[in-house]
């Protein structure tokens, strides 16, 4: 979608459909006094009679077809005092979907109307412009690659106009819109990868997607195959890959903006199990098709790099960013790792395998160790669809946040809350050491069901050097959802939060 500003005030505005924001109980004189100058018919449109402005309520207001603005979508925000940023995103996502269904070739957003919302949410216009652009692009997202009749689906609007009641759009607003576009590009890529079938999104295919991102963004790219993983002593990672015919890849992206070469990096690690059958400890068949999305953590990390590529050269991180995405299938087979096997991680730790379906922590363990080798990360974050126990603990509305650093935990929590990626902090207790104790190795790879998410986080902590600022995000509950800004399927959860942490 082509996003442009229309400046010069209402007399210069043109669009097939325009979104205007209305609080519950408001009429056109209160909500649309600027837009009415461009669409003088607006105040007498019959649809106002039944429109209440309730949350997510939409009304299509029609004017004379020959007008520069022949159609307005009144977007209900509900009660002013109850409005949240999530409400605004959902309202915009639903409205642009309706515009698509109605065949609008271009859609405008009335920034004067949006400006009335800013003080209610305690945000400036630039911040809200970022959110509505993001919401519009995500609302239009759909994964239709494999539909034979997709040419018959309603076409997305070709243009999004931001209507400015002035001669110029402020630089801060333009920068914020660029950021919203980049975030949406990262999220859409992450969704495409996680929605993709496992026979297409293989570890090697994921690596090629990462190569394309690196080429767009001027980044360093490597993809370590089996021989290189052996040379790196990644015994835990390779133990997961043994049963699969698809070769594993450790995908490595490094973005080093000019002038940051001497800075310590931010290291992002994402779990990339492109299909998880459970291995020898095989999963039940019900729901197994969803295990194509067990690489959502890796997809989120790659989404961050896509956003960075989109933003360059306008905006760059203040330090290098290293992305590590260990990608493999977890399959049964004659060569697969068995319960009772002992494997040696890259760190030298021995691990007794008691459950081959606790595989994500194994590939993350080696990637975490690799990310700290010869480096002292300014920040180390891993993100993974790691445990069903986290879903049981928190439900489907929040990721599990594990972090021993109070300041870092607070930063991740508040950032996610502001950007629509909610998390909730859970503890890492030393009692997990006893639960994960092995009689024949340094530790087990899986402990008791009770507190399973906590035990998994404790396991990962064993591969983080003391003093390293580290956090673990368990996104098993939030990787797949449905909302007005998320067509049913992969969510791309984590892209926005992680991107915010690299600045």
XYZ file of C-alpha atoms in Angstrom:
503
model
C 0.000 0.000 0.000
C 1.233 3.472 -0.921
C 1.017 5.806 2.093
C 0.981 9.540 1.450
C 0.181 12.773 3.225
C -2.401 15.177 1.850
C -1.558 18.638 3.143
C -3.023 22.057 2.511
C -6.165 21.671 4.577
C -9.636 20.289 3.824
C -9.981 21.991 0.444
C -7.120 19.811 -0.853
C -8.336 16.475 0.500
C -9.454 13.726 -1.869
C -10.182 10.069 -1.123
C -12.811 7.487 -1.987
C -13.380 6.830 1.713
C -12.235 8.682 4.831
C -12.117 7.394 8.406
C -13.207 9.796 11.115
C -13.223 8.961 14.822
C -16.279 9.455 16.993
C -16.745 9.010 20.729
C -19.995 7.621 22.064
C -22.717 10.248 22.148
C -21.042 12.678 19.758
C -22.599 14.059 16.599
C -20.987 15.315 13.395
C -20.517 18.874 14.638
C -18.352 17.666 17.524
C -16.525 14.854 15.771
C -16.075 16.098 12.218
C -15.944 19.886 12.225
C -12.762 19.952 10.105
C -13.740 17.101 7.785
C -17.080 18.799 7.105
C -15.170 21.523 5.260
C -14.066 18.893 2.742
C -17.357 16.966 2.790
C -20.096 19.554 3.409
C -22.779 16.909 3.041
C -21.476 15.026 6.066
C -23.615 16.621 8.760
C -26.898 15.700 7.099
C -26.015 12.125 6.123
C -28.956 9.911 7.200
C -26.735 7.236 8.758
C -25.989 9.554 11.700
C -29.496 8.907 12.999
C -28.698 5.352 14.070
C -24.979 5.714 14.780
C -24.153 5.846 18.497
C -20.356 5.858 18.408
C -20.107 2.679 20.462
C -16.851 0.740 20.599
C -16.033 -0.788 17.173
C -19.330 0.464 15.710
C -19.011 1.481 12.071
C -21.335 3.540 9.899
C -20.849 4.269 6.214
C -21.963 7.803 5.353
C -22.549 8.489 1.657
C -22.451 11.824 -0.110
C -22.811 12.824 -3.765
C -20.618 10.532 -5.920
C -18.975 13.462 -7.695
C -17.571 14.932 -4.487
C -13.839 14.747 -3.693
C -14.842 12.728 -0.627
C -17.970 10.731 -1.490
C -17.863 8.357 1.480
C -16.949 8.598 5.169
C -16.580 5.757 7.646
C -17.646 6.921 11.087
C -15.519 4.842 13.460
C -16.959 4.404 16.941
C -14.513 4.535 19.850
C -16.952 4.051 22.715
C -16.892 6.064 25.921
C -14.118 8.627 26.025
C -12.982 7.712 29.534
C -12.776 3.993 28.697
C -10.757 4.241 25.474
C -7.529 2.223 25.198
C -4.882 2.020 22.494
C -6.064 -1.511 21.753
C -9.560 -0.145 21.098
C -8.137 2.362 18.622
C -6.106 -0.276 16.766
C -9.091 -2.602 16.542
C -11.368 0.216 15.367
C -9.008 1.150 12.546
C -8.413 -2.466 11.545
C -12.132 -3.138 11.311
C -12.780 0.071 9.386
C -10.165 -0.525 6.687
C -11.446 -4.070 6.235
C -14.904 -2.621 5.602
C -13.429 -0.178 3.085
C -11.857 -3.125 1.285
C -15.150 -4.999 1.216
C -16.787 -1.899 -0.274
C -14.166 -1.681 -3.011
C -12.490 1.583 -2.021
C -9.303 2.124 -4.032
C -7.961 4.622 -1.530
C -8.665 5.392 2.107
C -8.011 8.596 4.010
C -7.551 9.069 7.740
C -8.642 12.385 9.199
C -5.707 13.401 11.410
C -7.678 16.308 12.861
C -10.192 13.784 14.153
C -7.341 11.605 15.402
C -5.831 14.587 17.195
C -8.904 14.712 19.431
C -8.039 11.198 20.608
C -4.438 12.002 21.561
C -5.066 13.631 24.971
C -7.511 10.878 25.925
C -4.775 8.252 25.481
C -2.062 10.578 26.804
C -0.116 10.284 23.559
C 0.849 12.829 20.953
C -0.412 12.868 17.376
C 2.784 11.289 16.057
C 2.401 8.262 18.323
C -1.218 7.790 17.257
C -0.376 8.213 13.573
C 2.093 5.348 13.996
C -0.600 3.191 15.588
C -3.313 3.834 12.999
C -0.969 3.195 10.065
C 0.164 -0.047 11.684
C -3.433 -1.051 12.430
C -4.551 -0.330 8.877
C -1.780 -2.436 7.356
C -2.324 -5.293 9.810
C -6.090 -5.150 9.434
C -5.699 -5.742 5.706
C -3.293 -8.661 6.154
C -4.514 -12.063 5.048
C -2.630 -15.250 4.261
C -4.146 -16.242 0.925
C -1.126 -17.567 -0.970
C -2.609 -21.007 -1.543
C -6.184 -20.029 -2.441
C -6.926 -20.819 -6.084
C -9.636 -18.139 -6.183
C -7.690 -15.382 -4.436
C -7.955 -13.182 -7.538
C -11.677 -12.988 -6.789
C -11.146 -11.657 -3.260
C -11.729 -7.940 -2.683
C -8.556 -6.033 -3.521
C -6.759 -4.059 -0.837
C -6.991 -0.286 -1.161
C -3.986 0.855 -3.184
C -3.368 4.048 -1.221
C -3.683 5.307 2.332
C -3.898 9.083 2.655
C -3.185 10.890 5.905
C -5.205 14.089 5.784
C -3.397 17.028 7.398
C -5.187 20.225 8.407
C -2.136 22.348 7.601
C 0.327 23.187 4.862
C 2.859 20.654 6.148
C 2.881 17.415 8.118
C 5.221 17.719 11.126
C 8.492 15.805 10.791
C 7.677 13.867 13.959
C 4.454 12.604 12.381
C 6.231 11.608 9.173
C 8.898 9.737 11.142
C 6.251 7.975 13.219
C 4.351 6.898 10.118
C 7.565 5.500 8.635
C 8.094 3.523 11.853
C 4.534 2.175 11.748
C 5.042 1.061 8.137
C 8.281 -0.698 9.054
C 6.723 -2.436 12.045
C 3.875 -3.641 9.855
C 6.335 -4.989 7.275
C 8.125 -6.933 10.001
C 4.908 -8.279 11.445
C 3.539 -9.279 8.058
C 6.744 -11.163 7.228
C 6.657 -12.931 10.594
C 3.026 -13.898 9.997
C 3.725 -15.149 6.480
C 6.504 -17.410 7.741
C 4.578 -18.768 10.725
C 1.409 -19.285 8.670
C 3.347 -21.060 5.942
C 3.115 -24.857 5.706
C 6.085 -26.804 7.005
C 6.693 -28.451 3.631
C 7.382 -24.954 2.259
C 8.857 -23.087 5.237
C 11.705 -25.512 5.855
C 14.885 -24.532 7.716
C 16.637 -23.882 4.400
C 13.698 -21.835 3.094
C 13.694 -19.793 6.289
C 17.401 -19.153 5.786
C 16.737 -17.902 2.257
C 14.067 -15.535 3.581
C 16.633 -14.211 6.041
C 19.183 -13.803 3.250
C 16.700 -11.621 1.355
C 16.169 -9.439 4.433
C 19.926 -9.077 4.861
C 20.348 -8.005 1.245
C 17.621 -5.377 1.597
C 19.105 -3.993 4.793
C 22.837 -4.187 4.139
C 23.287 -6.770 6.900
C 25.688 -9.657 7.406
C 24.181 -13.103 6.837
C 25.296 -16.638 7.646
C 23.469 -19.953 7.691
C 25.324 -22.723 9.512
C 24.522 -26.225 8.244
C 25.150 -29.623 9.879
C 28.931 -29.670 9.390
C 29.326 -26.162 10.783
C 27.038 -26.958 13.707
C 29.205 -29.990 14.455
C 32.293 -27.794 14.324
C 30.607 -25.407 16.768
C 29.930 -28.356 19.122
C 26.188 -27.683 19.111
C 25.243 -31.097 20.417
C 21.939 -30.004 21.941
C 20.749 -28.370 18.713
C 21.850 -31.318 16.581
C 20.140 -33.771 18.934
C 16.794 -32.223 17.996
C 17.592 -32.291 14.273
C 18.716 -35.939 14.119
C 15.338 -37.426 13.224
C 14.555 -35.011 10.393
C 15.417 -35.345 6.712
C 15.382 -31.569 6.384
C 18.795 -30.182 7.290
C 18.975 -27.768 10.233
C 20.234 -24.224 9.916
C 21.470 -21.713 12.447
C 20.507 -18.467 10.747
C 22.690 -15.542 11.791
C 21.931 -11.914 10.924
C 24.104 -9.048 12.079
C 23.295 -5.379 11.617
C 26.167 -3.046 12.439
C 25.200 0.574 11.731
C 28.106 2.827 10.862
C 29.780 4.190 13.975
C 28.556 1.415 16.301
C 31.345 -1.093 15.633
C 32.847 -0.719 19.115
C 29.524 -1.047 20.955
C 28.328 -4.263 22.589
C 25.400 -5.765 20.686
C 21.785 -6.465 21.405
C 21.377 -10.210 20.821
C 17.966 -11.618 19.873
C 17.447 -15.391 19.801
C 14.306 -16.971 18.338
C 13.205 -20.603 18.431
C 12.773 -21.921 14.890
C 11.257 -25.409 15.015
C 9.629 -25.385 11.589
C 7.574 -28.451 12.475
C 7.323 -30.070 15.877
C 5.945 -33.601 15.904
C 7.342 -34.084 19.393
C 9.938 -36.535 18.106
C 9.930 -39.984 19.731
C 7.811 -38.473 22.538
C 5.260 -37.823 19.825
C 2.430 -35.350 20.265
C -1.263 -36.272 20.007
C -2.616 -35.876 16.468
C -5.203 -33.312 17.572
C -3.744 -29.887 16.966
C -0.506 -31.171 15.452
C -1.137 -29.199 12.254
C -0.597 -26.035 14.272
C 2.961 -27.133 15.011
C 4.064 -25.540 11.733
C 4.008 -22.363 13.818
C 6.562 -23.570 16.358
C 9.053 -21.273 14.660
C 7.148 -18.112 15.606
C 10.009 -16.947 17.820
C 12.475 -17.103 14.936
C 9.901 -15.433 12.685
C 9.557 -12.580 15.185
C 13.323 -12.053 15.288
C 13.478 -12.002 11.497
C 10.544 -9.575 11.540
C 12.619 -7.200 13.663
C 15.390 -7.269 11.062
C 12.867 -6.683 8.271
C 11.659 -3.588 10.123
C 15.253 -2.408 10.553
C 15.856 -2.936 6.833
C 12.758 -0.892 6.016
C 13.864 1.949 8.299
C 17.429 2.213 6.990
C 18.893 4.732 6.413
C 16.324 6.996 8.088
C 16.661 5.452 11.526
C 19.331 3.147 12.903
C 20.032 1.460 16.251
C 22.695 2.947 18.488
C 24.496 -0.400 18.746
C 24.872 -3.577 16.662
C 22.005 -6.066 16.592
C 22.696 -9.803 16.306
C 19.865 -12.178 15.446
C 20.194 -15.927 16.000
C 17.490 -18.212 14.655
C 18.144 -21.953 15.174
C 15.865 -23.718 12.689
C 15.086 -27.422 12.500
C 12.262 -29.923 12.412
C 11.653 -32.206 15.394
C 10.741 -35.569 13.900
C 10.719 -39.260 14.879
C 12.833 -41.670 12.883
C 15.499 -44.323 13.081
C 18.168 -41.724 13.787
C 16.098 -39.605 16.182
C 17.207 -38.780 19.701
C 15.579 -41.098 22.257
C 14.403 -40.550 25.818
C 17.329 -41.576 28.000
C 19.994 -40.267 25.606
C 22.626 -37.874 26.928
C 23.752 -34.969 24.758
C 26.494 -32.392 25.249
C 25.566 -28.755 24.718
C 27.926 -26.200 23.209
C 28.665 -24.890 26.700
C 29.946 -28.341 27.705
C 26.950 -29.141 29.915
C 25.581 -32.679 29.704
C 21.809 -33.064 29.346
C 19.763 -36.212 29.887
C 16.833 -36.313 27.482
C 13.673 -37.432 29.235
C 11.198 -35.909 26.777
C 12.037 -35.263 23.128
C 9.079 -32.883 22.964
C 10.998 -30.489 25.218
C 13.165 -29.629 22.233
C 12.935 -25.857 21.988
C 15.075 -25.277 25.058
C 17.793 -27.496 23.560
C 18.213 -25.484 20.375
C 17.960 -22.232 22.339
C 20.640 -23.390 24.787
C 23.251 -23.705 22.050
C 22.150 -20.487 20.352
C 22.329 -18.547 23.636
C 25.838 -19.843 24.245
C 26.885 -18.961 20.691
C 25.489 -15.440 21.077
C 27.700 -14.770 24.105
C 30.884 -16.285 22.691
C 33.402 -13.453 22.412
C 30.707 -10.916 23.212
C 29.294 -9.181 26.254
C 25.762 -8.427 25.074
C 24.231 -5.164 26.207
C 20.976 -7.109 26.099
C 20.140 -10.760 25.418
C 16.520 -11.747 24.783
C 15.174 -15.082 23.610
C 11.649 -15.563 22.335
C 9.987 -18.939 21.865
C 6.761 -20.888 21.722
C 8.254 -22.909 24.532
C 5.722 -24.447 26.919
C 2.074 -25.364 27.084
C 2.441 -24.805 30.817
C 2.726 -21.071 30.162
C -0.613 -21.142 28.341
C -2.186 -22.903 31.316
C -0.710 -20.330 33.690
C -1.615 -17.140 31.806
C -4.299 -18.019 29.292
C -4.174 -16.719 25.730
C -3.788 -13.003 26.403
C -0.199 -12.634 27.597
C 3.287 -13.992 27.055
C 5.330 -15.256 29.960
C 8.182 -12.903 30.869
C 11.104 -14.371 32.785
C 13.871 -12.030 33.889
C 15.972 -11.642 37.040
C 16.765 -7.994 36.242
C 13.960 -5.842 37.669
C 14.712 -2.837 35.468
C 14.851 -4.908 32.287
C 11.699 -6.805 33.227
C 9.877 -3.518 33.836
C 11.077 -2.109 30.509
C 9.869 -5.155 28.585
C 6.556 -5.229 30.435
C 5.803 -1.527 29.922
C 6.937 -1.573 26.296
C 4.749 -4.551 25.487
C 1.789 -3.004 27.283
C 2.131 0.234 25.291
C 2.553 -1.534 21.951
C -0.158 -4.165 22.316
C 2.108 -7.114 23.168
C 1.163 -7.894 26.731
C 3.381 -10.007 28.959
C 3.310 -11.043 32.599
C 6.350 -11.659 34.730
C 6.855 -15.134 36.139
C 9.640 -16.241 38.483
C 12.814 -18.219 37.942
C 13.325 -20.095 41.203
C 16.264 -22.191 42.335
C 13.787 -24.906 43.312
C 13.752 -25.840 39.617
C 17.303 -27.136 40.060
C 16.007 -30.062 42.084
C 13.136 -30.628 39.645
C 15.591 -30.769 36.731
C 18.215 -32.876 38.516
C 19.589 -35.910 36.685
C 21.366 -38.851 38.278
C 23.576 -39.354 35.226
C 24.067 -35.895 33.675
C 24.296 -32.245 34.674
C 20.566 -31.730 34.195
C 17.395 -33.099 32.631
C 15.833 -31.443 29.616
C 12.345 -31.765 31.121
C 10.953 -31.704 34.633
C 7.541 -32.264 36.203
C 4.411 -30.772 34.622
C 3.758 -28.561 37.627
C 5.592 -25.297 37.051
C 6.724 -26.455 33.628
C 7.221 -22.940 32.233
C 9.361 -22.021 35.248
C 11.526 -25.113 34.864
C 12.064 -24.346 31.169
C 13.155 -20.793 31.969
C 15.517 -22.078 34.668
C 17.016 -24.482 32.112
C 17.721 -21.620 29.686
C 19.286 -19.560 32.457
C 21.988 -22.210 32.835
C 23.320 -21.128 29.442
C 23.445 -17.403 30.214
C 26.667 -16.007 31.632
C 26.339 -14.323 35.053
C 25.896 -10.578 34.732
C 24.407 -10.701 31.239
C 21.136 -8.708 30.988
C 18.831 -11.496 29.820
C 15.125 -12.076 29.427
C 13.069 -14.978 28.120
C 9.672 -14.516 26.457
C 7.474 -17.618 26.279
C 4.949 -16.802 23.534
C 3.192 -20.170 23.356
C -0.082 -18.450 24.287
C 0.151 -15.436 21.991
C 1.642 -16.695 18.728
C -1.729 -17.520 17.155
C -4.838 -15.401 17.504
C -7.694 -13.577 15.752
C -8.756 -9.938 16.022
C -9.598 -6.939 13.808
C -5.850 -6.492 13.229
C -5.012 -10.192 13.041
C -6.589 -12.512 10.507
C -6.975 -15.904 12.165
C -3.520 -17.427 12.414
C -0.021 -16.287 13.287
C 0.247 -12.992 15.162
C 3.891 -11.951 14.810
C 3.903 -11.308 18.555
C 7.179 -9.872 19.786
C 8.261 -7.912 16.717
C 7.207 -4.545 18.130
C 8.580 -5.098 21.628
C 11.935 -6.414 20.454
C 12.301 -3.658 17.867
C 11.707 -1.065 20.560
C 14.459 -2.599 22.686
C 17.186 -2.112 20.068
C 17.053 1.704 19.961
